Amino acid sequence: MKIIRAIGIACAGIVLVLAALAAYVAFTFDAARIKQEVAQAVLAKTGRILTIDGDLALSFWPSLGVKVDKAALSERNGKDRFAAFDAAHVSVKVMPLLSKQIVAERIELDGLKLVLIRDREGHLNIDDLLGGKKDNGEKTPPPEFEVAGVNIANAQIEWRDQKSGRTLQIAKLDLSTGRVAINKDGLHVEAFKLATRGQLDAGNFDLALDVPDFARKGEQISAAKVGLKATLKGATRSAAASLEVSDIEGPPQALRIGGITLDLDAQIGDKSLKGKLKSPLALDLDAGTLLLADLSGALALDMPGLPSRPLKLPIKGRIQSDYGKPAVSGKLATQFDESRVDARFNIAGTAPMNIGIELDIDKLNVDKYLPSADNKPAADRIDLSALKGLNANGNLRVGELQVKKIKMRNLRVSFKAAQGRVNIAPHAADLYGGHVSGSASINAAGNVIGLKQTLSGINIQPLLKDLADKDIIEGRGDVALDIATRGDTLAAMKKALSGNARAMLRDGAIKGINLAQSLRAAKAQLGGGDVTQQANVADKTDFSELSASFRIANGVAHNDDLMAKSPFLRLGGSGDIDIGNSQLNYLLKAALVGTAAGQGGKELDALKGVTVPVRVSGPFEKPSFKLELANLVNDAAKQRIEEKKQELQQKLHDNLKSQLRGLFGK
């Protein structure tokens, strides 16, 4: 609002100078003398230097007027250019001349170039044209002026705000009005129209402002309606917006506006957003604040992959802004499908912009709005460069959430983003019968991601099924992760994975092999070749408890402390899980124990005490299990010989003891 007001007053100041020029020319015409006298008068009145380098000509038809080419006006008490124009024409009404009155009829400007500046103290370089205070402190009256119409074409305007460091350049601007009157009572403008066009981010934009009637009388401002239309067109995107403000009334510090209505139609590629919003508006021009106390309306989002097209979003909320700082804050609520969303936000500054947000969602299934497998982009490149300019903090709370098939409840997330880094800490949720908590970090420099997670009481089988579509293990227990990676693709990140992990599960099973059944089948082959079988999801080996830890480097997780217990065997092992290449190379060691309980334990007495090696290898999708039985017969024979040896030693000991007792009578 301040820049529009400044532009209007600056234009009025220029028009006033031109009207004075017309007054001189109307009665006597000596171009050279008039140029000099007008320049002297302007200098004496405003402290600004007026130069006219072009022609000065008088016209008589269809109206009396003067035409000026190539003129410029300096800053106050300086030589820097404030304004310039290529051509100007001022016409005056003929009849008032008969009574020695000069009334400007129309003023036309072409090629206006205007520089508006606000210094660090907040003063404008047009304050002296606004009727402020003189250098001695006395208040100067505002200029009085009236014209039937103003037309400005092909204007270029530059706004420099030294207080905020912002600049704005308008390359082409056209302005026209009906009657304009400035006097001691105030300002009255009829039929104000402003249009500008230019280029923004490789797109062409058009902007049009329409004010049918505007008045300021004393401290009271009034306007029945203000209309603003904007369009943006580019190769792959377009947008059109229409804003209508109605029933404007009140002083600048408490301006009351009956309502504003915004219509929006935007499209980027095959995605579009349409909507209509409205609200009453309270505006304080002096303080630079506005309040949308009751914002309501609806948006419609359309894009491929949505479960229902378009996705309709009713909007309800409140927004307040201090555009002098600048700062915006508010709260918004919407509902779509089964989700209800409540958001509170605050935005401060522009470079950098600081964003704070609090987001509450009762239920959200993100998978419904993700592109299908057919519509996913071919490349999996991960670009985190957008984080480098993000300064934000906030909290997210979701009652029920599904993302990439992972289901969780009572999600609580806090995050902070600055200087290309995002820290997500703490975060916590209930999932798969247990609880998860931890932290995560993202660094756009190098695409580095870190994750620390503690999962407790988790039902591991449905979690892995949803997370990776793998059905390889059952059980409930605890998992801890401390990992990090980097890379610009998902494949690169898998191969760069490093860190540590550990797991402890209870009352579960290893899926894909039934060791009891496999050992029964292999029992007859002792001393023969190895036995290989493919994983079968219907087979499993039960365990009462299982624990393992992993050291991860370059995408390979190494383990050498596996420990699992079942009713008839004990499992150990060591090997590698190649996450980057989705390959397994692991040697399980199954040691049969002396029990007849469990999965066929009674039939395996011949192998009791023998360690059976089981090689697990191949791709994650279809691993193979190989029982390495070639040397198992030797191990079994050695075990039986050792048992017989111990049995004979025990018998010899017992016989010797009995004979000695008989010999000595004891």
XYZ file of C-alpha atoms in Angstrom:
666
model
C 0.000 0.000 0.000
C 2.808 2.440 0.842
C 4.550 2.035 -2.506
C 1.277 2.495 -4.438
C 0.527 5.613 -2.401
C 4.060 6.868 -3.000
C 3.803 6.273 -6.745
C 0.502 8.142 -6.882
C 1.828 11.128 -4.952
C 5.050 11.208 -6.959
C 3.069 11.240 -10.180
C 0.860 13.990 -8.763
C 3.967 16.062 -7.944
C 5.206 15.706 -11.493
C 1.758 16.582 -12.818
C 1.750 19.692 -10.601
C 5.015 20.878 -12.144
C 3.577 20.302 -15.606
C 0.414 22.229 -14.715
C 2.541 25.176 -13.609
C 4.361 24.948 -16.908
C 1.033 25.096 -18.763
C 0.082 28.218 -16.811
C 3.166 30.068 -18.025
C 2.697 29.020 -21.603
C -1.005 29.856 -21.742
C -0.431 33.645 -21.603
C 2.977 34.140 -23.185
C 5.235 31.812 -25.051
C 8.991 32.148 -25.194
C 10.435 28.623 -25.033
C 13.915 29.515 -23.836
C 12.684 32.027 -21.287
C 9.957 29.712 -20.057
C 12.386 26.821 -19.588
C 14.611 29.030 -17.471
C 11.815 30.603 -15.435
C 10.070 27.308 -14.763
C 13.356 25.708 -13.680
C 14.017 28.620 -11.317
C 10.505 28.422 -9.904
C 10.762 24.676 -9.334
C 14.150 25.079 -7.638
C 12.834 27.837 -5.374
C 9.677 25.928 -4.510
C 10.995 22.379 -4.128
C 14.790 22.547 -3.964
C 14.893 20.268 -7.017
C 16.588 20.885 -10.351
C 14.393 20.735 -13.442
C 16.102 20.319 -16.818
C 14.333 20.389 -20.175
C 16.591 19.095 -22.936
C 13.915 18.651 -25.590
C 11.535 20.946 -27.408
C 8.876 23.063 -25.751
C 5.905 23.610 -28.073
C 2.450 25.186 -27.785
C -0.676 23.502 -29.185
C -4.065 25.101 -29.825
C -6.259 22.313 -31.176
C -8.269 20.437 -30.088
C -7.357 22.092 -26.809
C -4.879 24.676 -25.668
C -1.794 23.096 -24.196
C 1.928 22.616 -24.163
C 4.114 19.727 -25.215
C 7.485 19.057 -23.606
C 10.132 16.564 -24.723
C 13.019 15.122 -22.723
C 12.785 16.571 -19.201
C 14.171 15.439 -15.840
C 13.712 16.362 -12.169
C 16.441 15.825 -9.561
C 16.305 14.670 -5.964
C 15.763 17.391 -3.375
C 18.989 19.322 -2.715
C 20.913 16.970 -4.990
C 21.783 16.135 -8.562
C 20.701 12.479 -8.604
C 17.785 11.918 -10.926
C 14.398 11.519 -9.287
C 12.201 11.421 -12.393
C 12.398 11.881 -16.138
C 10.111 11.493 -19.133
C 10.417 11.288 -22.911
C 7.344 13.362 -23.738
C 4.549 15.168 -21.923
C 1.448 17.014 -23.007
C -0.640 19.255 -20.767
C -3.921 20.667 -21.979
C -6.040 23.319 -20.263
C -9.685 24.212 -20.489
C -10.284 27.213 -22.737
C -13.327 28.776 -21.089
C -11.701 29.392 -17.669
C -8.926 31.281 -19.489
C -11.458 34.002 -20.333
C -11.699 34.721 -16.615
C -7.935 34.346 -16.224
C -8.255 30.926 -14.520
C -6.143 27.947 -15.520
C -7.754 24.533 -15.131
C -5.783 21.533 -16.391
C -7.895 19.327 -18.584
C -5.629 16.379 -19.242
C -2.020 15.496 -18.619
C -0.210 12.858 -20.635
C 3.226 11.384 -19.929
C 5.188 8.950 -22.044
C 8.358 7.127 -21.031
C 8.296 8.173 -17.391
C 11.266 6.945 -15.347
C 10.802 7.285 -11.591
C 13.071 6.358 -8.667
C 11.449 6.033 -5.229
C 13.689 5.626 -2.174
C 13.044 4.959 1.499
C 16.134 5.633 3.620
C 17.242 3.761 6.750
C 15.238 6.147 8.964
C 12.058 5.447 6.982
C 11.920 8.785 5.118
C 10.773 8.854 1.493
C 12.443 10.919 -1.197
C 9.017 12.409 -1.979
C 8.205 13.563 1.557
C 8.779 17.187 0.509
C 6.046 16.785 -2.128
C 3.558 15.450 0.416
C 3.084 18.678 2.369
C 5.156 17.783 5.436
C 7.299 20.102 7.551
C 9.664 22.775 6.320
C 13.306 22.813 7.362
C 12.388 25.309 10.123
C 9.783 22.915 11.499
C 6.722 24.719 10.141
C 4.129 22.557 8.462
C 3.758 23.184 4.747
C 0.312 22.942 3.214
C -0.279 20.160 0.687
C -0.260 21.203 -2.968
C -3.656 21.992 -4.464
C -4.340 20.573 -7.869
C -7.218 19.410 -10.060
C -7.205 17.779 -13.474
C -9.877 16.071 -15.526
C -7.641 13.139 -16.334
C -4.099 11.757 -16.311
C -2.576 9.278 -18.713
C 0.893 7.763 -18.155
C 2.287 5.270 -20.679
C 5.436 3.128 -20.836
C 6.596 4.081 -17.352
C 9.546 2.488 -15.570
C 9.595 2.617 -11.780
C 12.304 1.566 -9.359
C 11.686 1.195 -5.608
C 14.714 1.094 -3.283
C 14.063 0.325 0.365
C 17.320 1.003 2.203
C 15.651 0.129 5.494
C 14.913 -3.479 4.497
C 17.413 -3.857 1.667
C 14.709 -4.784 -0.828
C 14.352 -3.446 -4.364
C 11.558 -3.623 -6.910
C 11.689 -2.778 -10.598
C 8.676 -2.289 -12.840
C 9.704 -2.366 -16.496
C 6.444 -1.209 -18.100
C 3.545 0.524 -16.447
C 0.471 2.274 -17.860
C -1.803 4.436 -15.714
C -4.956 6.390 -16.450
C -7.479 8.277 -14.329
C -10.575 10.339 -14.543
C -10.846 13.433 -12.397
C -8.049 13.957 -9.831
C -8.367 16.614 -7.146
C -5.842 17.419 -4.412
C -6.656 20.240 -1.999
C -6.682 21.164 1.659
C -9.634 18.851 2.245
C -7.893 15.802 0.864
C -7.651 13.695 -2.272
C -10.257 12.478 -4.740
C -9.469 10.177 -7.674
C -11.968 8.808 -10.177
C -11.577 5.893 -12.597
C -8.038 4.983 -11.561
C -6.598 2.229 -13.765
C -3.082 0.843 -13.620
C -1.623 -1.901 -15.807
C 1.865 -3.324 -15.971
C 3.571 -6.265 -17.570
C 6.976 -7.848 -17.505
C 8.940 -11.030 -17.026
C 9.334 -13.068 -13.871
C 11.319 -16.328 -13.665
C 11.144 -17.037 -17.413
C 7.429 -16.277 -17.460
C 5.409 -13.294 -18.652
C 3.151 -11.533 -16.170
C 0.375 -8.962 -16.426
C -1.009 -6.923 -13.538
C -4.059 -4.656 -13.589
C -5.462 -2.459 -10.784
C -8.889 -0.840 -11.059
C -10.247 1.690 -8.526
C -13.526 3.256 -9.742
C -13.609 5.911 -7.019
C -11.222 6.756 -4.174
C -11.397 9.600 -1.665
C -9.460 10.751 1.356
C -11.017 13.588 3.289
C -9.086 14.550 6.373
C -8.324 11.284 8.107
C -11.152 9.365 6.453
C -10.572 7.070 3.469
C -13.381 5.643 1.379
C -13.644 3.461 -1.716
C -16.558 1.335 -2.817
C -14.440 -1.229 -4.648
C -10.858 -2.039 -5.620
C -10.081 -4.732 -8.179
C -6.734 -6.395 -8.887
C -6.046 -8.971 -11.591
C -2.782 -10.793 -12.235
C -1.711 -13.436 -14.741
C 1.517 -15.378 -15.183
C 2.286 -17.507 -18.231
C 5.302 -19.707 -18.850
C 6.273 -22.723 -20.909
C 5.005 -25.255 -18.351
C 3.032 -23.162 -15.885
C 0.355 -20.517 -15.752
C -1.601 -18.702 -13.079
C -4.454 -16.234 -12.943
C -5.632 -14.450 -9.809
C -8.376 -11.935 -9.211
C -8.699 -9.946 -5.980
C -11.694 -7.745 -5.193
C -11.844 -5.480 -2.138
C -15.157 -3.859 -1.239
C -16.557 -1.253 1.150
C -13.352 0.466 2.288
C -13.898 3.066 4.995
C -12.143 4.635 7.988
C -8.891 6.347 9.008
C -5.552 4.870 7.864
C -4.792 3.494 11.330
C -8.135 1.653 11.543
C -9.283 1.017 8.007
C -12.370 -1.168 7.815
C -12.949 -3.273 4.718
C -16.221 -5.082 4.256
C -14.624 -8.006 2.484
C -12.024 -9.304 0.097
C -12.530 -12.089 -2.424
C -9.699 -13.983 -4.102
C -10.164 -16.226 -7.137
C -7.192 -18.392 -8.125
C -6.496 -20.662 -11.098
C -2.951 -22.047 -11.369
C -1.427 -24.875 -13.382
C 2.034 -26.468 -13.424
C 2.367 -29.236 -15.988
C -0.430 -31.728 -15.333
C -1.149 -30.323 -11.868
C -3.674 -27.574 -11.163
C -5.006 -25.591 -8.215
C -8.237 -23.621 -8.272
C -10.022 -21.884 -5.476
C -11.941 -19.018 -4.001
C -11.293 -17.394 -0.616
C -12.990 -14.513 1.165
C -12.758 -12.635 4.454
C -13.442 -9.302 6.100
C -10.284 -7.217 6.420
C -9.010 -4.770 9.035
C -6.110 -2.625 7.829
C -3.800 -0.133 9.543
C -1.867 1.726 6.846
C 0.172 3.729 9.343
C 1.359 0.674 11.278
C 1.490 -1.526 8.187
C -0.723 -4.289 9.595
C -3.694 -6.218 8.280
C -6.037 -8.812 9.745
C -8.151 -11.406 7.938
C -10.329 -12.318 10.891
C -12.641 -14.843 9.221
C -11.023 -16.441 6.194
C -13.157 -19.047 4.449
C -13.462 -20.726 1.084
C -12.332 -23.800 -0.785
C -9.445 -25.020 -2.921
C -9.466 -27.799 -5.519
C -6.227 -29.674 -6.247
C -6.002 -31.861 -9.339
C -3.060 -34.083 -10.242
C -2.494 -37.603 -11.574
C -2.658 -40.341 -8.978
C -5.142 -38.709 -6.623
C -7.792 -41.147 -5.368
C -10.489 -38.593 -6.145
C -10.007 -35.798 -8.671
C -10.030 -33.003 -7.892
C -9.150 -33.112 -4.194
C -11.395 -30.530 -2.533
C -10.050 -28.635 0.469
C -12.426 -26.444 2.478
C -10.491 -23.635 4.180
C -11.282 -21.898 7.452
C -8.949 -19.690 9.434
C -7.462 -16.382 10.458
C -4.379 -14.554 9.125
C -2.661 -11.421 10.355
C 0.282 -9.609 8.821
C 2.742 -6.869 9.638
C 4.043 -6.070 6.165
C 6.338 -3.378 7.496
C 8.582 -5.964 9.199
C 7.450 -8.121 7.249
C 5.710 -10.897 9.212
C 2.677 -13.146 8.740
C 0.991 -15.453 11.239
C -2.271 -17.300 11.502
C -4.135 -20.556 11.810
C -5.860 -22.602 9.127
C -8.041 -25.703 9.163
C -9.090 -28.037 6.371
C -10.499 -31.512 5.842
C -10.135 -34.004 2.999
C -11.044 -37.674 2.704
C -10.678 -39.046 6.263
C -8.158 -36.387 7.348
C -8.685 -33.254 9.393
C -5.765 -30.804 9.472
C -5.177 -27.882 11.850
C -2.170 -25.637 11.228
C -0.698 -22.679 13.069
C 2.132 -20.780 11.432
C 4.283 -17.674 11.583
C 6.584 -16.321 8.891
C 9.074 -13.507 9.504
C 11.534 -11.763 7.221
C 12.289 -12.340 3.573
C 16.025 -12.918 3.226
C 16.204 -15.232 4.954
C 12.585 -16.151 5.617
C 11.991 -17.777 9.022
C 9.064 -20.177 9.231
C 7.437 -21.662 12.315
C 4.646 -24.235 12.065
C 2.511 -26.420 14.324
C 0.597 -29.124 12.445
C -2.062 -31.453 13.890
C -3.611 -34.221 11.768
C -6.025 -36.792 13.134
C -5.561 -39.403 10.391
C -3.520 -39.468 7.184
C -2.803 -42.142 4.586
C 0.019 -40.642 2.507
C 0.104 -43.677 0.203
C -3.239 -42.644 -1.286
C -1.675 -39.474 -2.672
C 1.677 -40.825 -3.877
C 2.123 -41.572 -7.596
C 1.532 -45.157 -8.641
C 4.410 -47.370 -9.744
C 3.552 -46.619 -13.386
C 3.762 -42.853 -12.779
C 6.942 -42.830 -10.700
C 9.906 -41.054 -12.285
C 12.509 -43.375 -13.772
C 15.406 -41.794 -11.900
C 15.642 -42.026 -8.121
C 17.935 -39.007 -7.799
C 17.718 -37.360 -4.386
C 18.049 -33.581 -4.509
C 18.287 -31.829 -1.131
C 19.385 -28.440 -2.475
C 16.038 -26.864 -1.516
C 17.042 -27.226 2.146
C 19.937 -24.783 1.747
C 17.629 -21.775 1.864
C 15.180 -23.149 4.414
C 14.954 -21.676 7.912
C 12.122 -23.344 9.781
C 11.118 -25.038 13.007
C 7.989 -26.694 14.225
C 6.095 -29.701 15.497
C 4.006 -32.352 13.771
C 1.406 -34.504 15.516
C -0.529 -37.258 13.718
C -3.035 -39.585 15.350
C -2.858 -42.310 12.683
C -0.346 -42.304 9.820
C 0.508 -44.581 6.911
C 3.568 -43.879 4.723
C 5.018 -46.419 2.276
C 2.777 -49.035 3.956
C 4.323 -48.322 7.383
C 1.543 -47.795 9.901
C 1.937 -45.871 13.139
C -0.085 -44.078 15.786
C 0.468 -41.083 18.050
C 3.322 -39.693 15.966
C 5.147 -36.739 17.547
C 7.897 -34.975 15.593
C 9.909 -31.829 16.328
C 12.183 -30.370 13.673
C 14.503 -27.465 13.002
C 16.022 -26.456 9.662
C 18.807 -23.913 9.136
C 21.849 -23.454 6.887
C 21.067 -26.528 4.827
C 20.687 -28.817 7.854
C 17.504 -30.390 9.225
C 17.395 -31.950 12.690
C 14.354 -34.089 13.407
C 14.507 -34.585 17.139
C 12.915 -35.898 19.095
C 10.400 -38.063 17.305
C 8.294 -40.884 18.689
C 5.378 -43.109 17.678
C 3.535 -46.306 18.517
C 3.790 -48.988 15.836
C 3.355 -52.747 15.409
C 2.580 -53.369 19.042
C 5.591 -51.424 20.296
C 7.158 -47.999 20.406
C 9.816 -46.123 18.430
C 11.788 -43.042 19.433
C 14.937 -41.335 18.258
C 16.337 -38.625 16.044
C 17.299 -37.996 12.433
C 19.442 -35.459 10.632
C 19.759 -34.305 7.019
C 22.599 -32.227 5.592
C 22.149 -30.857 2.078
C 25.924 -30.430 1.767
C 26.909 -33.837 0.447
C 23.408 -35.329 0.802
C 24.213 -36.782 4.236
C 21.502 -38.505 6.285
C 21.832 -39.834 9.837
C 19.379 -41.906 11.862
C 19.260 -43.014 15.493
C 16.275 -45.200 16.380
C 15.232 -47.306 19.330
C 12.363 -49.722 18.714
C 11.020 -51.515 21.771
C 8.440 -54.303 21.973
C 8.072 -54.362 18.175
C 6.328 -57.181 16.308
C 9.062 -57.554 13.699
C 7.299 -59.696 11.048
C 4.552 -57.254 9.949
C 7.014 -54.349 10.207
C 9.487 -55.951 7.764
C 6.639 -57.055 5.520
C 5.318 -53.506 5.203
C 8.732 -51.839 5.160
C 10.577 -54.050 2.659
C 8.004 -56.639 1.560
C 10.170 -59.320 3.198
C 8.789 -62.209 5.257
C 11.995 -63.597 6.769
C 11.648 -63.502 10.541
C 9.016 -63.508 13.276
C 9.192 -62.411 16.866
C 8.748 -59.545 19.224
C 11.518 -57.509 20.801
C 13.877 -54.564 20.601
C 15.934 -53.086 17.761
C 18.472 -50.241 17.957
C 19.954 -48.380 14.976
C 22.710 -45.783 14.720
C 23.425 -45.365 11.008
C 24.453 -42.742 8.481
C 24.797 -42.523 4.715
C 25.312 -40.142 1.817
C 24.713 -40.032 -1.930
C 22.539 -38.519 -4.620
C 20.603 -41.711 -5.419
C 18.943 -44.378 -3.315
C 21.343 -47.002 -4.680
C 24.346 -44.863 -3.740
C 22.981 -44.335 -0.244
C 22.540 -48.081 0.268
C 26.159 -48.700 -0.714
C 27.436 -45.894 1.541
C 25.545 -47.034 4.635
C 27.595 -47.201 7.842
C 27.026 -47.509 11.577
C 25.795 -50.071 14.081
C 22.653 -52.067 14.757
C 21.507 -54.653 17.253
C 18.384 -56.729 17.774
C 16.942 -58.922 20.526
C 13.794 -60.930 19.755
C 11.694 -63.444 21.677
C 9.306 -66.272 20.788
C 9.781 -66.094 17.047
C 10.982 -67.994 14.024
C 13.440 -67.752 11.143
C 11.378 -68.027 7.950
C 12.421 -69.966 4.852
C 13.859 -73.128 6.422
C 12.698 -75.759 8.899
C 16.001 -76.959 10.324
C 14.395 -79.940 12.057
C 12.817 -81.171 8.838
C 15.967 -80.458 6.820
C 18.146 -82.346 9.281
C 15.780 -85.331 9.258
C 15.969 -85.389 5.471
C 19.749 -85.103 5.595
C 20.189 -87.707 8.330
C 20.443 -90.570 5.829
C 23.066 -88.654 3.831
C 25.647 -88.302 6.568
C 29.039 -88.548 4.927
C 27.591 -87.673 1.523
C 27.534 -84.341 -0.310
C 26.083 -81.039 0.833
C 22.311 -80.542 0.732
C 21.005 -77.325 -0.869
C 17.416 -76.087 -0.767
C 15.678 -72.858 -1.754
C 13.897 -70.783 0.816
C 10.275 -71.753 1.348
C 8.046 -69.205 3.058
C 5.991 -72.042 4.508
C 9.009 -73.369 6.419
C 10.382 -71.880 9.607
C 12.670 -72.639 12.509
C 11.305 -71.645 15.888
C 13.350 -69.886 18.552
C 12.601 -68.786 22.076
C 15.121 -65.953 21.951
C 17.495 -64.417 19.402
C 20.099 -61.677 19.620
C 22.596 -60.208 17.158
C 24.641 -57.073 16.582
C 25.956 -55.644 13.319
C 28.814 -53.424 12.252
C 27.935 -51.674 9.003
C 30.477 -50.253 6.554
C 30.151 -49.413 2.847
C 26.663 -50.853 2.750
C 27.665 -54.240 4.217
C 26.431 -55.322 7.658
C 28.761 -57.837 9.363
C 27.682 -60.040 12.259
C 29.665 -62.554 14.289
C 27.690 -62.914 17.514
C 24.351 -64.417 16.511
C 22.759 -66.325 19.358
C 19.424 -68.107 19.123
C 17.798 -70.779 21.265
C 15.095 -73.272 20.373
C 13.770 -76.366 22.144
C 16.210 -78.700 20.379
C 19.067 -76.599 19.046
C 21.239 -73.596 19.584
C 22.083 -71.271 16.717
C 25.221 -69.245 16.241
C 26.742 -67.770 13.162
C 28.646 -65.102 11.348
C 28.593 -63.468 7.942
C 27.640 -60.479 5.859
C 24.451 -58.838 4.674
C 25.265 -56.778 1.571
C 22.557 -54.108 1.688
C 23.930 -52.203 -1.305
C 23.730 -55.234 -3.607
C 20.855 -57.030 -1.842
C 22.931 -60.190 -1.233
C 23.354 -62.577 1.701
C 26.437 -64.607 2.652
C 25.946 -66.026 6.128
C 26.986 -69.227 7.886
C 24.544 -70.480 10.491
C 25.823 -73.031 12.994
C 23.072 -75.218 14.421
C 24.113 -77.207 17.483
C 21.699 -79.967 18.510
C 21.093 -80.182 22.240
C 20.019 -83.072 24.441
C 16.261 -82.697 24.431
C 13.492 -84.607 22.791
C 11.066 -81.682 22.793
C 10.252 -79.315 19.994
C 10.382 -79.687 16.228
C 11.272 -83.388 15.767
C 13.935 -83.406 18.430
C 13.385 -87.140 19.233
C 14.286 -88.237 15.701
C 17.633 -86.414 15.774
C 19.316 -88.153 18.683
C 21.998 -89.394 16.278
C 23.100 -85.785 15.705
C 22.843 -84.719 19.313
C 25.824 -82.570 20.264
C 26.892 -82.103 16.633
C 27.128 -78.632 15.081
C 25.460 -78.522 11.653
C 26.697 -75.721 9.318
C 23.984 -74.039 7.219
C 25.159 -71.636 4.506
C 22.591 -68.900 3.700
C 23.414 -67.088 0.452
C 21.959 -65.395 -2.589
C 19.691 -62.427 -3.265
C 17.348 -61.069 -0.622
C 14.365 -62.001 -2.780
C 15.259 -65.698 -3.016
C 18.058 -66.889 -0.722
C 19.223 -70.519 -0.649
C 20.060 -72.685 2.368
C 22.871 -75.257 2.065
C 23.503 -77.820 4.783
C 27.256 -78.535 4.627
C 27.191 -82.261 5.523
C 30.384 -83.514 3.823
C 32.392 -83.743 7.047
C 29.448 -84.088 9.342
C 29.804 -87.929 9.618
C 33.338 -87.573 10.958
C 32.097 -85.075 13.503
C 29.260 -87.413 14.448
C 31.588 -90.440 14.678
C 34.067 -88.501 16.778
C 31.206 -87.440 19.007
C 29.993 -91.061 19.393
C 33.563 -92.330 20.034
C 34.054 -89.642 22.650
C 30.767 -90.612 24.274
C 31.763 -94.353 24.260
C 35.200 -93.484 25.626
C 33.675 -91.532 28.471
C 31.188 -94.380 29.041
C 34.018 -97.002 29.250
C 36.075 -94.769 31.515
C 33.114 -94.433 33.823
C 32.546 -98.230 33.841
C 36.242 -98.913 34.556
C 36.123 -96.403 37.382
C 33.009 -98.000 38.841
C 34.443 -101.589 38.565
C 37.754 -100.582 40.099
C 35.992 -98.863 42.943
C 33.819 -101.949 43.556
C 36.807 -104.324 43.590
C 38.769 -102.151 45.980
C 35.783 -101.994 48.282
C 35.600 -105.850 48.315
C 39.321 -106.186 48.851
C 39.376 -104.040 51.932
C 35.947 -105.053 53.125
C 34.534 -101.667 52.858
